[in-house]
Coordinates of C-alpha atoms in Angstrom, one line a residue:
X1 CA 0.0 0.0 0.0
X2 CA 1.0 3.3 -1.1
X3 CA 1.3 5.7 1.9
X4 CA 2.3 9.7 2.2
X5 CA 5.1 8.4 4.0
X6 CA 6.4 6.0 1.2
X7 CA 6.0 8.8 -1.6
X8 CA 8.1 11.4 0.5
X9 CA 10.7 9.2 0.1
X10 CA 10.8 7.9 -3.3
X11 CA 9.8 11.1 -5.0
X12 CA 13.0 12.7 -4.0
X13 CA 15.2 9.7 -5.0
X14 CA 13.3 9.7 -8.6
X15 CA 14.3 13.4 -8.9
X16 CA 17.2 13.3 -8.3
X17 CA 17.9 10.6 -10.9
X18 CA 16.4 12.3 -13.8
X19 CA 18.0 15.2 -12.6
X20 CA 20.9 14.0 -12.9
X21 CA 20.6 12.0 -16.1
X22 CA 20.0 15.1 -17.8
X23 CA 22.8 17.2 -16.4
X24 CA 25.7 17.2 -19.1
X25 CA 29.4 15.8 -17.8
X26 CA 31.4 19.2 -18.3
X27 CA 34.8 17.1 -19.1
X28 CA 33.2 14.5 -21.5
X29 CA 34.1 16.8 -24.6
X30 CA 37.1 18.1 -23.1
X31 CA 40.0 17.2 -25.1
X32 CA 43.1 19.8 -25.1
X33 CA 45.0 18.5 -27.4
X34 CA 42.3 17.6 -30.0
X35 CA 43.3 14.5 -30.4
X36 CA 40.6 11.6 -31.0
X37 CA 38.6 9.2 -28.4
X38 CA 41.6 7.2 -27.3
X39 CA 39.7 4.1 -27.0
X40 CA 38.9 3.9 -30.8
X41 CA 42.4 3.9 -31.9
X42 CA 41.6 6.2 -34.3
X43 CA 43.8 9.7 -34.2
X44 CA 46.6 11.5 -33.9
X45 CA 47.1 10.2 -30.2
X46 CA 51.0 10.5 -30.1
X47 CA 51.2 7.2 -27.9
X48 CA 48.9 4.9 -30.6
X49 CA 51.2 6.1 -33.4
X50 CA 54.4 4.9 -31.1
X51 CA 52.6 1.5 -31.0
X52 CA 51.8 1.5 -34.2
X53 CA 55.7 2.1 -35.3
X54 CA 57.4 -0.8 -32.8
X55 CA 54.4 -2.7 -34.2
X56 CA 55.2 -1.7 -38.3
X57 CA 58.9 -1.9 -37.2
X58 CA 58.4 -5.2 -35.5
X59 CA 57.0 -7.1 -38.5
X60 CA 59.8 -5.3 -40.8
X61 CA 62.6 -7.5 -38.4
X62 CA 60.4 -10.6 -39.1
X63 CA 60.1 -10.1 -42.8
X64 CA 64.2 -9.8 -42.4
X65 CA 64.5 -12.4 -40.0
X66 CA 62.9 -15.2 -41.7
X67 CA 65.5 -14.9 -44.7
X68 CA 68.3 -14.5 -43.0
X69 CA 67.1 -17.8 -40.6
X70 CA 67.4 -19.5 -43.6
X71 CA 70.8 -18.6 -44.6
X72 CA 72.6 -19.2 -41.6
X73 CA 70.7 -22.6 -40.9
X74 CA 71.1 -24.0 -44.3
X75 CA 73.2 -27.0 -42.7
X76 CA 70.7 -27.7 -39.8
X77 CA 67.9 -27.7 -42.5
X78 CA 69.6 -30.7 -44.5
X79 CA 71.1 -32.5 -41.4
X80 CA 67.3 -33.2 -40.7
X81 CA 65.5 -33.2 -43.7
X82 CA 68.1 -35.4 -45.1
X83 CA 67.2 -33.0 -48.4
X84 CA 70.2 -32.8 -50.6
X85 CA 72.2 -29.3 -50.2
X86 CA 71.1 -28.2 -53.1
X87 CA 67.7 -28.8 -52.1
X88 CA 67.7 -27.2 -48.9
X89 CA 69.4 -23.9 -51.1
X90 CA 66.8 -24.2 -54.0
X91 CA 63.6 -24.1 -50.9
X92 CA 65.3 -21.3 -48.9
X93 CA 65.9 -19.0 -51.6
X94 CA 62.2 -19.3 -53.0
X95 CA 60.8 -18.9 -49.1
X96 CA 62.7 -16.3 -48.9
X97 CA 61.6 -14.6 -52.4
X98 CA 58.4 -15.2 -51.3
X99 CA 58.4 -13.8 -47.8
X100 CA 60.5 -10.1 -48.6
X101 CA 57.5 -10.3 -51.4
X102 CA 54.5 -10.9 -49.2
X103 CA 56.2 -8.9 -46.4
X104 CA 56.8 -6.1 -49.2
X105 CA 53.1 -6.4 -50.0
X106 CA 51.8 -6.0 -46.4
X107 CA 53.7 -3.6 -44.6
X108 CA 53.3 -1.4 -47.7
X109 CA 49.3 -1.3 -47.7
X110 CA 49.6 -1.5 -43.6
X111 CA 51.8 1.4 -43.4
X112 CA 49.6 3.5 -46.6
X113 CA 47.0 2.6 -43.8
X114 CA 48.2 3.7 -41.1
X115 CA 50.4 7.1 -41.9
X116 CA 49.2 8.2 -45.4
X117 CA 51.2 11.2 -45.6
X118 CA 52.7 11.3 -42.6
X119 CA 56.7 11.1 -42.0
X120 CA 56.6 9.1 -38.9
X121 CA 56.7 6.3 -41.6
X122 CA 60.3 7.0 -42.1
X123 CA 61.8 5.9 -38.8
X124 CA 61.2 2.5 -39.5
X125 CA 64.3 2.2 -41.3
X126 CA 66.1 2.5 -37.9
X127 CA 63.5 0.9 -35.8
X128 CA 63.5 -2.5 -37.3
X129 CA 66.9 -2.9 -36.2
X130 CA 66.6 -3.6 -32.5
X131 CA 63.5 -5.8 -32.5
X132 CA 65.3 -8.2 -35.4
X133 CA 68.6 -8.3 -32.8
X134 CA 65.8 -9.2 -30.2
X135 CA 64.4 -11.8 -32.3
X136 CA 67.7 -13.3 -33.7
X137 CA 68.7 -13.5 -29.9
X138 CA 66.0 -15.8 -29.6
X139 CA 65.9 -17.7 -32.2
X140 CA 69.5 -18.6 -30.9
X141 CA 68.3 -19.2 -27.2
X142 CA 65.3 -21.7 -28.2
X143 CA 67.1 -23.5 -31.3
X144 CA 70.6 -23.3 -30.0
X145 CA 73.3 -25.0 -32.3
X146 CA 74.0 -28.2 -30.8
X147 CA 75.9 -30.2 -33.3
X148 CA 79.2 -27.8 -34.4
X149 CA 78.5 -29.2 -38.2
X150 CA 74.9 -27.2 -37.9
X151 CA 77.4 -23.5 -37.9
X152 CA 77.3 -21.3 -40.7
X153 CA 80.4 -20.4 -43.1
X154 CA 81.9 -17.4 -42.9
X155 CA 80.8 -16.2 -46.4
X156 CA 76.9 -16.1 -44.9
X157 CA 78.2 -13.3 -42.5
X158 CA 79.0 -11.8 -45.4
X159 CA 76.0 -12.2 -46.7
X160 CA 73.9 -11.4 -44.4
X161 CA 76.3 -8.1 -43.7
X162 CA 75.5 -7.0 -47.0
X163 CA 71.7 -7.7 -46.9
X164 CA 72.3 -5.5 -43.5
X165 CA 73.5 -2.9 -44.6
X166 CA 70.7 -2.7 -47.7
X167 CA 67.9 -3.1 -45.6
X168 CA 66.9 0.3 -44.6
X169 CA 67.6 1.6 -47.8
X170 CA 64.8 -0.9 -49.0
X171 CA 62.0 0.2 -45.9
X172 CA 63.1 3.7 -47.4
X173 CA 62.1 2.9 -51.0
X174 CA 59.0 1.5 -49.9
X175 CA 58.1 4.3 -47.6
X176 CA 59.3 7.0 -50.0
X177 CA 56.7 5.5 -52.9
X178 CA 53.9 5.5 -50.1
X179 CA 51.4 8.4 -50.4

């Protein structure tokens, strides 16, 4: 039963909730730097763009990485495949054809994506280089060489100096064609 007593109450509380439904949050819009909604992603949010460049620069080290695997492990490859040498050389060089190719492919439509027009692009010619140290480190700590006849010759350090060396002045060229 509905009483005088019962509607002082509730009345009150009712009032105050529409009251305050309607009241508008005088930060919700506030945004000083006019940057986006940081939870969409979306924006010129400096901190999303530095994720977004260890993340471009991260999968620039593995589409180096997987290559160069392949070089220096050639032996280790036809120890236990028991592939022929030429084989295991014929394999690795079309993986690795494929992989700078699909790599090439992908980070240029991710990175046209991500900073069309922007210059940040460009410092993932430097970037790349600590994260594929990172991931050669471990490769080497989960497949360590445990048979010496598994090392590399010297001439795939000279190799792989070379393709080093290159590198950033390939990210360049793909960057510097990007819109």
């Amino acid at each position: 039963m509905i009483t005088a007593g019962v509607i002082k109450r509730t009345v009150p509380v009712i009032f105050i909730f529409f009251v305050t439904k309607k009241l508008k949050d005088p930060y919700k819009d506030y945004n000083p730097r006019g940057y986006n909604d940081p939870s969409t992603l979306k924006g010129d949010d400096p901190m999303h763009s530095f994720i977004k460049l260890n993340y471009i620069s991260m999968l620039y080290a593995l589409v180096f990485l997987i290559p160069a695997e392949l070089l220096l492990n050639a032996y280790r490859i036809q120890r236990l495949t028991q592939w022929s040498f030429g084989t295991v050389n014929t394999i690795s060089l079309i993986l690795s054809l494929a992989v700078l190719l699909a790599g090439s492919i992908l980070l240029y439509k991710l990175t046209q994506k991500t900073w069309s027009g922007r210059k940040i692009k460009y410092w993932t010619a430097l970037i790349w280089f600590p994260y594929f140290i990172l991931f050669t480190q471990l490769f080497a700590l989960l497949f360590p060489i445990t048979n010496r006849g598994d090392m590399a010759g010297p001439g795939s350090g000279l190799i792989l100096l070379g393709w080093l060396a290159a590198y950033p002045f390939y990210i360049l060229l793909l960057n510097l064609f990007n819109p």
